[in-house]
PDB file of C-alpha atoms in Angstrom:
ATOM      1  CA  MET A1485       0.024  -0.096   0.016  1.00  0.00           C
ATOM      2  CA  GLN A1486       2.723   2.425   0.980  1.00  0.00           C
ATOM      3  CA  LEU A1487       4.755   1.476  -2.197  1.00  0.00           C
ATOM      4  CA  HIS A1488       1.619   2.146  -4.364  1.00  0.00           C
ATOM      5  CA  LEU A1489       1.120   5.720  -2.518  1.00  0.00           C
ATOM      6  CA  ALA A1490       4.868   6.320  -3.278  1.00  0.00           C
ATOM      7  CA  LYS A1491       4.656   5.432  -7.141  1.00  0.00           C
ATOM      8  CA  ASN A1492       1.396   7.624  -7.361  1.00  0.00           C
ATOM      9  CA  SER A1493       2.992  10.654  -5.449  1.00  0.00           C
ATOM     10  CA  PHE A1494       6.183  10.144  -7.695  1.00  0.00           C
ATOM     11  CA  LEU A1495       4.075  10.171 -10.763  1.00  0.00           C
ATOM     12  CA  ILE A1496       2.276  13.210  -9.680  1.00  0.00           C
ATOM     13  CA  LEU A1497       5.512  14.870  -9.122  1.00  0.00           C
ATOM     14  CA  ILE A1498       6.790  14.204 -12.423  1.00  0.00           C
ATOM     15  CA  PHE A1499       3.504  15.331 -13.927  1.00  0.00           C
ATOM     16  CA  TRP A1500       3.662  18.600 -12.072  1.00  0.00           C
ATOM     17  CA  GLY A1501       7.130  19.123 -12.948  1.00  0.00           C
ATOM     18  CA  VAL A1502       6.665  18.611 -16.735  1.00  0.00           C
ATOM     19  CA  THR A1503       3.688  20.869 -16.744  1.00  0.00           C
ATOM     20  CA  LEU A1504       5.522  23.757 -15.054  1.00  0.00           C
ATOM     21  CA  THR A1505       8.681  23.338 -17.193  1.00  0.00           C
ATOM     22  CA  LEU A1506       6.433  23.572 -20.378  1.00  0.00           C
ATOM     23  CA  HIS A1507       4.737  26.532 -18.969  1.00  0.00           C
ATOM     24  CA  ALA A1508       7.856  28.337 -17.978  1.00  0.00           C
ATOM     25  CA  GLN A1509       9.313  27.725 -21.487  1.00  0.00           C
ATOM     26  CA  SER A1510       6.190  29.108 -22.977  1.00  0.00           C
ATOM     27  CA  PHE A1511       6.266  32.087 -20.728  1.00  0.00           C
ATOM     28  CA  TYR A1512      10.061  32.549 -21.628  1.00  0.00           C
ATOM     29  CA  LYS A1513       9.267  32.112 -25.281  1.00  0.00           C
ATOM     30  CA  GLU A1514       6.735  34.980 -24.986  1.00  0.00           C
ATOM     31  CA  LEU A1515       9.117  37.255 -23.563  1.00  0.00           C
ATOM     32  CA  THR A1516      10.841  37.513 -26.915  1.00  0.00           C
ATOM     33  CA  PRO A1517       9.078  40.377 -28.858  1.00  0.00           C
ATOM     34  CA  ARG A1518       7.131  39.653 -31.892  1.00  0.00           C
ATOM     35  CA  THR A1519       8.103  42.578 -33.995  1.00  0.00           C
ATOM     36  CA  SER A1520       6.965  41.308 -37.320  1.00  0.00           C
ATOM     37  CA  VAL A1521       3.487  41.906 -38.588  1.00  0.00           C
ATOM     38  CA  LEU A1522       1.736  40.476 -41.592  1.00  0.00           C
ATOM     39  CA  SER A1523      -1.605  42.157 -42.573  1.00  0.00           C
ATOM     40  CA  ILE A1524      -4.373  41.518 -45.410  1.00  0.00           C
ATOM     41  CA  GLY A1525      -6.957  44.225 -46.012  1.00  0.00           C
ATOM     42  CA  VAL A1526      -9.843  44.817 -48.286  1.00  0.00           C
ATOM     43  CA  GLY A1527     -12.329  47.650 -48.493  1.00  0.00           C
ATOM     44  CA  PRO A1528     -14.019  50.468 -50.734  1.00  0.00           C
ATOM     45  CA  SER A1529     -12.096  52.895 -52.737  1.00  0.00           C
ATOM     46  CA  PHE A1530     -12.357  55.588 -55.496  1.00  0.00           C
ATOM     47  CA  ILE A1531     -10.092  57.490 -57.787  1.00  0.00           C
ATOM     48  CA  TYR A1532      -9.980  61.286 -58.056  1.00  0.00           C
ATOM     49  CA  ALA A1533      -9.275  62.056 -61.613  1.00  0.00           C
ATOM     50  CA  ASP A1534     -10.107  64.608 -64.487  1.00  0.00           C
ATOM     51  CA  ASN A1535     -12.957  62.525 -65.939  1.00  0.00           C
ATOM     52  CA  GLY A1536     -13.487  60.563 -62.566  1.00  0.00           C
ATOM     53  CA  ALA A1537     -17.069  62.162 -61.685  1.00  0.00           C
ATOM     54  CA  GLN A1538     -18.867  65.187 -60.117  1.00  0.00           C
ATOM     55  CA  TYR A1539     -17.160  64.770 -56.804  1.00  0.00           C
ATOM     56  CA  HIS A1540     -18.863  68.028 -55.096  1.00  0.00           C
ATOM     57  CA  GLN A1541     -22.066  65.894 -55.834  1.00  0.00           C
ATOM     58  CA  LYS A1542     -20.937  62.668 -54.441  1.00  0.00           C
ATOM     59  CA  ASN A1543     -21.439  61.203 -57.854  1.00  0.00           C
ATOM     60  CA  PHE A1544     -18.542  58.746 -58.353  1.00  0.00           C
ATOM     61  CA  GLU A1545     -17.919  54.974 -58.636  1.00  0.00           C
ATOM     62  CA  ILE A1546     -16.896  53.212 -55.493  1.00  0.00           C
ATOM     63  CA  ASN A1547     -15.073  49.971 -56.155  1.00  0.00           C
ATOM     64  CA  PRO A1548     -12.869  47.338 -54.014  1.00  0.00           C
ATOM     65  CA  ALA A1549      -9.188  47.642 -53.078  1.00  0.00           C
ATOM     66  CA  ALA A1550      -7.066  45.026 -51.546  1.00  0.00           C
ATOM     67  CA  SER A1551      -3.663  44.864 -49.899  1.00  0.00           C
ATOM     68  CA  ILE A1552      -1.087  42.993 -48.245  1.00  0.00           C
ATOM     69  CA  ALA A1553       1.553  44.570 -45.915  1.00  0.00           C
ATOM     70  CA  TYR A1554       4.621  43.635 -43.763  1.00  0.00           C
ATOM     71  CA  ILE A1555       5.521  45.662 -40.743  1.00  0.00           C
ATOM     72  CA  LEU A1556       8.836  45.488 -38.876  1.00  0.00           C
ATOM     73  CA  ARG A1557       8.720  47.178 -35.635  1.00  0.00           C
ATOM     74  CA  PHE A1558      12.179  48.496 -34.533  1.00  0.00           C
ATOM     75  CA  HIS A1559      11.374  50.905 -31.824  1.00  0.00           C
ATOM     76  CA  ASN A1560       8.361  51.611 -29.082  1.00  0.00           C
ATOM     77  CA  HIS A1561       6.800  53.941 -31.397  1.00  0.00           C
ATOM     78  CA  TRP A1562       8.146  53.132 -34.913  1.00  0.00           C
ATOM     79  CA  GLY A1563       7.945  50.555 -37.518  1.00  0.00           C
ATOM     80  CA  LEU A1564       8.742  50.274 -41.106  1.00  0.00           C
ATOM     81  CA  GLN A1565       5.741  49.207 -43.444  1.00  0.00           C
ATOM     82  CA  THR A1566       5.813  47.758 -46.981  1.00  0.00           C
ATOM     83  CA  THR A1567       2.612  47.406 -48.825  1.00  0.00           C
ATOM     84  CA  THR A1568       1.523  45.966 -51.975  1.00  0.00           C
ATOM     85  CA  GLY A1569      -1.985  45.749 -53.633  1.00  0.00           C
ATOM     86  CA  LEU A1570      -4.529  46.604 -56.101  1.00  0.00           C
ATOM     87  CA  GLN A1571      -7.625  48.838 -56.871  1.00  0.00           C
ATOM     88  CA  ILE A1572     -10.110  48.878 -59.364  1.00  0.00           C
ATOM     89  CA  ILE A1573     -10.638  52.222 -61.011  1.00  0.00           C
ATOM     90  CA  GLU A1574     -13.232  53.755 -63.280  1.00  0.00           C
ATOM     91  CA  SER A1575     -14.899  56.923 -64.152  1.00  0.00           C
ATOM     92  CA  GLY A1576     -18.276  57.820 -63.240  1.00  0.00           C
ATOM     93  CA  GLY A1577     -20.840  60.504 -63.143  1.00  0.00           C
ATOM     94  CA  THR A1578     -22.471  62.478 -65.882  1.00  0.00           C
ATOM     95  CA  PRO A1579     -20.332  65.517 -67.053  1.00  0.00           C
ATOM     96  CA  GLY A1580     -21.691  68.663 -68.784  1.00  0.00           C
ATOM     97  CA  LEU A1581     -21.298  69.958 -71.893  1.00  0.00           C
ATOM     98  CA  ALA A1582     -18.356  72.087 -71.155  1.00  0.00           C
ATOM     99  CA  PRO A1583     -15.860  69.415 -70.004  1.00  0.00           C
ATOM    100  CA  ILE A1584     -16.991  67.209 -72.997  1.00  0.00           C
ATOM    101  CA  ARG A1585     -15.965  70.063 -75.387  1.00  0.00           C
ATOM    102  CA  ARG A1586     -12.690  70.587 -73.647  1.00  0.00           C
ATOM    103  CA  TRP A1587     -11.945  66.684 -73.791  1.00  0.00           C
ATOM    104  CA  GLN A1588     -12.807  66.901 -77.565  1.00  0.00           C
ATOM    105  CA  GLU A1589     -10.291  69.592 -78.117  1.00  0.00           C
ATOM    106  CA  THR A1590      -7.561  68.005 -76.160  1.00  0.00           C
ATOM    107  CA  GLY A1591      -8.140  64.412 -77.274  1.00  0.00           C
ATOM    108  CA  GLY A1592      -8.743  63.243 -73.670  1.00  0.00           C
ATOM    109  CA  ALA A1593     -10.459  60.187 -72.715  1.00  0.00           C
ATOM    110  CA  PHE A1594     -14.179  60.671 -71.850  1.00  0.00           C
ATOM    111  CA  ARG A1595     -14.345  57.625 -69.538  1.00  0.00           C
ATOM    112  CA  PHE A1596     -12.124  54.725 -68.492  1.00  0.00           C
ATOM    113  CA  ASN A1597     -11.849  51.747 -66.405  1.00  0.00           C
ATOM    114  CA  GLY A1598      -8.978  49.447 -65.275  1.00  0.00           C
ATOM    115  CA  LEU A1599      -6.746  48.133 -62.529  1.00  0.00           C
ATOM    116  CA  ALA A1600      -3.939  50.178 -60.353  1.00  0.00           C
ATOM    117  CA  TYR A1601      -1.269  48.105 -58.985  1.00  0.00           C
ATOM    118  CA  PHE A1602       0.663  49.737 -56.226  1.00  0.00           C
ATOM    119  CA  ALA A1603       3.733  49.157 -53.807  1.00  0.00           C
ATOM    120  CA  ASP A1604       5.355  51.485 -51.335  1.00  0.00           C
ATOM    121  CA  VAL A1605       7.553  51.626 -48.028  1.00  0.00           C
ATOM    122  CA  MET A1606       6.863  53.897 -45.312  1.00  0.00           C
ATOM    123  CA  PRO A1607       7.805  54.599 -41.577  1.00  0.00           C
ATOM    124  CA  THR A1608       4.958  54.342 -39.314  1.00  0.00           C
ATOM    125  CA  PHE A1609       4.375  56.065 -36.054  1.00  0.00           C
ATOM    126  CA  TYR A1610       2.365  54.380 -33.244  1.00  0.00           C
ATOM    127  CA  LEU A1611       0.690  56.729 -30.629  1.00  0.00           C
ATOM    128  CA  MET A1612       0.753  54.467 -27.811  1.00  0.00           C
ATOM    129  CA  PRO A1613       4.214  53.171 -27.199  1.00  0.00           C
ATOM    130  CA  TYR A1614       4.962  49.433 -26.761  1.00  0.00           C
ATOM    131  CA  PHE A1615       7.748  46.822 -27.949  1.00  0.00           C
ATOM    132  CA  ASN A1616       6.721  43.298 -26.572  1.00  0.00           C
ATOM    133  CA  HIS A1617       3.518  42.033 -28.124  1.00  0.00           C
ATOM    134  CA  MET A1618       2.329  40.708 -24.712  1.00  0.00           C
ATOM    135  CA  ASN A1619       2.014  44.454 -23.281  1.00  0.00           C
ATOM    136  CA  ARG A1620       0.540  46.272 -26.258  1.00  0.00           C
ATOM    137  CA  PRO A1621      -2.628  48.309 -25.528  1.00  0.00           C
ATOM    138  CA  LEU A1622      -6.014  47.420 -26.442  1.00  0.00           C
ATOM    139  CA  VAL A1623      -6.479  50.207 -28.795  1.00  0.00           C
ATOM    140  CA  ASN A1624      -3.437  52.018 -30.876  1.00  0.00           C
ATOM    141  CA  ILE A1625      -3.411  54.708 -33.459  1.00  0.00           C
ATOM    142  CA  TYR A1626      -0.691  55.049 -36.313  1.00  0.00           C
ATOM    143  CA  VAL A1627      -0.094  57.160 -39.143  1.00  0.00           C
ATOM    144  CA  GLY A1628       2.815  57.121 -41.696  1.00  0.00           C
ATOM    145  CA  THR A1629       3.883  58.459 -45.182  1.00  0.00           C
ATOM    146  CA  GLY A1630       6.599  57.176 -47.535  1.00  0.00           C
ATOM    147  CA  ILE A1631       7.206  56.684 -51.353  1.00  0.00           C
ATOM    148  CA  GLY A1632       5.750  54.139 -53.778  1.00  0.00           C
ATOM    149  CA  ILE A1633       5.260  53.286 -57.499  1.00  0.00           C
ATOM    150  CA  ILE A1634       1.936  52.722 -59.249  1.00  0.00           C
ATOM    151  CA  HIS A1635       0.998  51.119 -62.392  1.00  0.00           C
ATOM    152  CA  VAL A1636      -2.158  51.406 -64.232  1.00  0.00           C
ATOM    153  CA  ASP A1637      -3.645  49.159 -67.066  1.00  0.00           C
ATOM    154  CA  ARG A1638      -6.820  50.729 -68.355  1.00  0.00           C
ATOM    155  CA  LYS A1639      -9.367  50.776 -71.199  1.00  0.00           C
ATOM    156  CA  GLU A1640     -10.111  54.264 -72.309  1.00  0.00           C
ATOM    157  CA  TYR A1641     -13.187  55.395 -74.431  1.00  0.00           C
ATOM    158  CA  PHE A1642     -13.312  58.817 -76.259  1.00  0.00           C
ATOM    159  CA  SER A1643     -17.178  59.013 -76.465  1.00  0.00           C
ATOM    160  CA  PHE A1644     -20.295  57.955 -74.560  1.00  0.00           C
ATOM    161  CA  ASP A1645     -21.402  55.674 -77.252  1.00  0.00           C
ATOM    162  CA  PRO A1646     -21.942  52.282 -75.554  1.00  0.00           C
ATOM    163  CA  SER A1647     -20.768  50.419 -78.844  1.00  0.00           C
ATOM    164  CA  GLU A1648     -17.588  52.043 -78.895  1.00  0.00           C
ATOM    165  CA  GLN A1649     -14.355  49.716 -78.929  1.00  0.00           C
ATOM    166  CA  PRO A1650     -12.048  50.712 -76.155  1.00  0.00           C
ATOM    167  CA  SER A1651      -8.331  51.487 -76.596  1.00  0.00           C
ATOM    168  CA  LYS A1652      -5.967  49.977 -74.299  1.00  0.00           C
ATOM    169  CA  ALA A1653      -3.202  51.950 -72.260  1.00  0.00           C
ATOM    170  CA  SER A1654      -1.024  51.783 -69.398  1.00  0.00           C
ATOM    171  CA  ILE A1655       1.163  54.239 -67.277  1.00  0.00           C
ATOM    172  CA  THR A1656       3.408  53.950 -64.173  1.00  0.00           C
ATOM    173  CA  SER A1657       4.118  56.866 -61.965  1.00  0.00           C
ATOM    174  CA  GLY A1658       5.423  57.357 -58.362  1.00  0.00           C
ATOM    175  CA  TYR A1659       3.304  58.393 -55.447  1.00  0.00           C
ATOM    176  CA  ILE A1660       3.404  59.497 -51.818  1.00  0.00           C
ATOM    177  CA  PRO A1661       1.237  57.086 -49.598  1.00  0.00           C
ATOM    178  CA  VAL A1662      -0.413  58.750 -46.400  1.00  0.00           C
ATOM    179  CA  ARG A1663      -1.887  56.177 -44.182  1.00  0.00           C
ATOM    180  CA  GLY A1664      -3.658  56.332 -40.891  1.00  0.00           C
ATOM    181  CA  GLY A1665      -5.410  53.809 -38.921  1.00  0.00           C
ATOM    182  CA  ILE A1666      -6.697  52.089 -35.453  1.00  0.00           C
ATOM    183  CA  ASP A1667      -5.399  48.916 -34.352  1.00  0.00           C
ATOM    184  CA  LEU A1668      -7.857  46.862 -32.056  1.00  0.00           C
ATOM    185  CA  LYS A1669      -6.422  44.056 -30.053  1.00  0.00           C
ATOM    186  CA  LEU A1670      -8.149  40.587 -30.856  1.00  0.00           C
ATOM    187  CA  SER A1671      -5.747  38.410 -29.093  1.00  0.00           C
ATOM    188  CA  SER A1672      -2.111  38.167 -28.078  1.00  0.00           C
ATOM    189  CA  PHE A1673      -0.975  37.599 -31.515  1.00  0.00           C
ATOM    190  CA  SER A1674      -3.572  39.518 -33.755  1.00  0.00           C
ATOM    191  CA  ASP A1675      -5.265  42.787 -34.425  1.00  0.00           C
ATOM    192  CA  LEU A1676      -8.220  44.215 -36.332  1.00  0.00           C
ATOM    193  CA  SER A1677      -7.627  47.469 -37.941  1.00  0.00           C
ATOM    194  CA  LEU A1678      -9.547  50.142 -40.020  1.00  0.00           C
ATOM    195  CA  GLU A1679      -6.994  52.100 -42.087  1.00  0.00           C
ATOM    196  CA  GLY A1680      -7.491  55.043 -44.443  1.00  0.00           C
ATOM    197  CA  THR A1681      -5.134  55.620 -47.506  1.00  0.00           C
ATOM    198  CA  ILE A1682      -4.445  58.297 -49.921  1.00  0.00           C
ATOM    199  CA  LEU A1683      -2.021  57.700 -52.771  1.00  0.00           C
ATOM    200  CA  PHE A1684      -1.009  60.989 -53.979  1.00  0.00           C
ATOM    201  CA  SER A1685       0.146  60.248 -57.537  1.00  0.00           C
ATOM    202  CA  PHE A1686       2.757  62.139 -59.548  1.00  0.00           C
ATOM    203  CA  SER A1687       0.786  61.727 -62.766  1.00  0.00           C
ATOM    204  CA  ASP A1688      -2.288  63.518 -64.170  1.00  0.00           C
ATOM    205  CA  TYR A1689      -2.714  60.902 -66.836  1.00  0.00           C
ATOM    206  CA  LEU A1690      -3.904  57.733 -64.809  1.00  0.00           C
ATOM    207  CA  ASP A1691      -7.298  58.326 -66.198  1.00  0.00           C
ATOM    208  CA  GLY A1692      -6.168  59.012 -69.813  1.00  0.00           C
ATOM    209  CA  ASN A1693      -7.191  62.463 -69.451  1.00  0.00           C
ATOM    210  CA  ALA A1694      -5.030  65.466 -68.345  1.00  0.00           C
ATOM    211  CA  GLY A1695      -5.311  69.191 -67.498  1.00  0.00           C
ATOM    212  CA  TYR A1696      -9.151  69.446 -66.862  1.00  0.00           C
ATOM    213  CA  ASN A1697      -8.511  69.854 -63.198  1.00  0.00           C
ATOM    214  CA  SER A1698      -5.746  71.520 -61.296  1.00  0.00           C
ATOM    215  CA  PHE A1699      -4.613  68.342 -59.455  1.00  0.00           C
ATOM    216  CA  TYR A1700      -3.060  65.198 -60.416  1.00  0.00           C
ATOM    217  CA  ASP A1701      -4.928  61.927 -60.192  1.00  0.00           C
ATOM    218  CA  HIS A1702      -5.109  60.397 -56.681  1.00  0.00           C
ATOM    219  CA  LEU A1703      -6.520  57.145 -55.053  1.00  0.00           C
ATOM    220  CA  PHE A1704      -8.553  57.018 -51.879  1.00  0.00           C
ATOM    221  CA  GLN A1705      -8.986  53.794 -49.855  1.00  0.00           C
ATOM    222  CA  MET A1706     -10.685  52.493 -46.652  1.00  0.00           C
ATOM    223  CA  GLN A1707      -9.675  49.044 -45.559  1.00  0.00           C
ATOM    224  CA  ILE A1708     -10.506  46.630 -42.770  1.00  0.00           C
ATOM    225  CA  LYS A1709      -7.166  44.682 -41.985  1.00  0.00           C
ATOM    226  CA  TYR A1710      -6.535  41.622 -40.091  1.00  0.00           C
ATOM    227  CA  LYS A1711      -3.010  41.616 -38.648  1.00  0.00           C
ATOM    228  CA  TYR A1712      -0.997  38.567 -37.322  1.00  0.00           C
ATOM    229  CA  LEU A1713       2.088  39.248 -35.158  1.00  0.00           C
ATOM    230  CA  PHE A1714       4.933  36.924 -35.217  1.00  0.00           C
ATOM    231  CA  ASN A1715       8.809  36.464 -34.755  1.00  0.00           C
ATOM    232  CA  ARG A1716      11.071  35.698 -37.836  1.00  0.00           C
ATOM    233  CA  LYS A1717      13.288  33.691 -35.867  1.00  0.00           C
TER     234      LYS A1717
END
C-alpha cells in the first residue's frame, strides 16, 4: 500500500514538474517580442481624376481595393511598413457639355476603367508606445507616409457611345502614400484594424485625361485589415 502511494506521488510530482517546465518555457518564449506583423486588407475605394466624376455632388464610382503589408517594428513608437496591392478604378458621373467640349479639343478620354497596382514603403508612427506584443494596448492609433510606385492598366473611351470599342493603355508613376488607422487587439497575436489611405500620384494621366482639373490623379481607400504578429526567428 505504501509502495503504491509512493509510486502515485512520484508520478504526480513528475507530471507537475513537466507541466511547470512547459509553462515556464512558453512564458519565456513569449518574452521574446514579436516584432513582425503581416496584414491583409480589403475595402472600398475611388479615384480622383479629371474624368472621374462630379465629386462635389458625390457622384462617383466606389470599387474594391485590397492589400498585403509587412511591418517590422524597431522601436516603441516606430515601425517600417511595406505594402502592395491593387485597386479597381473607373470613371463615373455625368459630365456637362463644357468638359466634354474640352476633352474633344484636347483628345482626352471621356471615360475609362482598369486596375491600379501599387507598392510602397513607409515609416509608421504608433501613438501608444510598446515593444513586446504581450503588453501592447487594447487600442492604438498609427500614421505614416513614404514613397511608392503605381502601375495602371486601363481601357479608355473617347465618347459615351456604348458600342465604342475601347483603346488599351498603361502608365507607371510614383506616388506618396499617406496612411492612418486604428488597431484593435483581438488576441495576443492578432489585431483588427480600420485604415484610411490616400495615394498622391505624380501623374495627371492615370485616367487617360490630363489638365482638366488643377490636381494630379489620386487614389483613396478605406480598408479593414487583419494583422498577425510573429517572430521571424
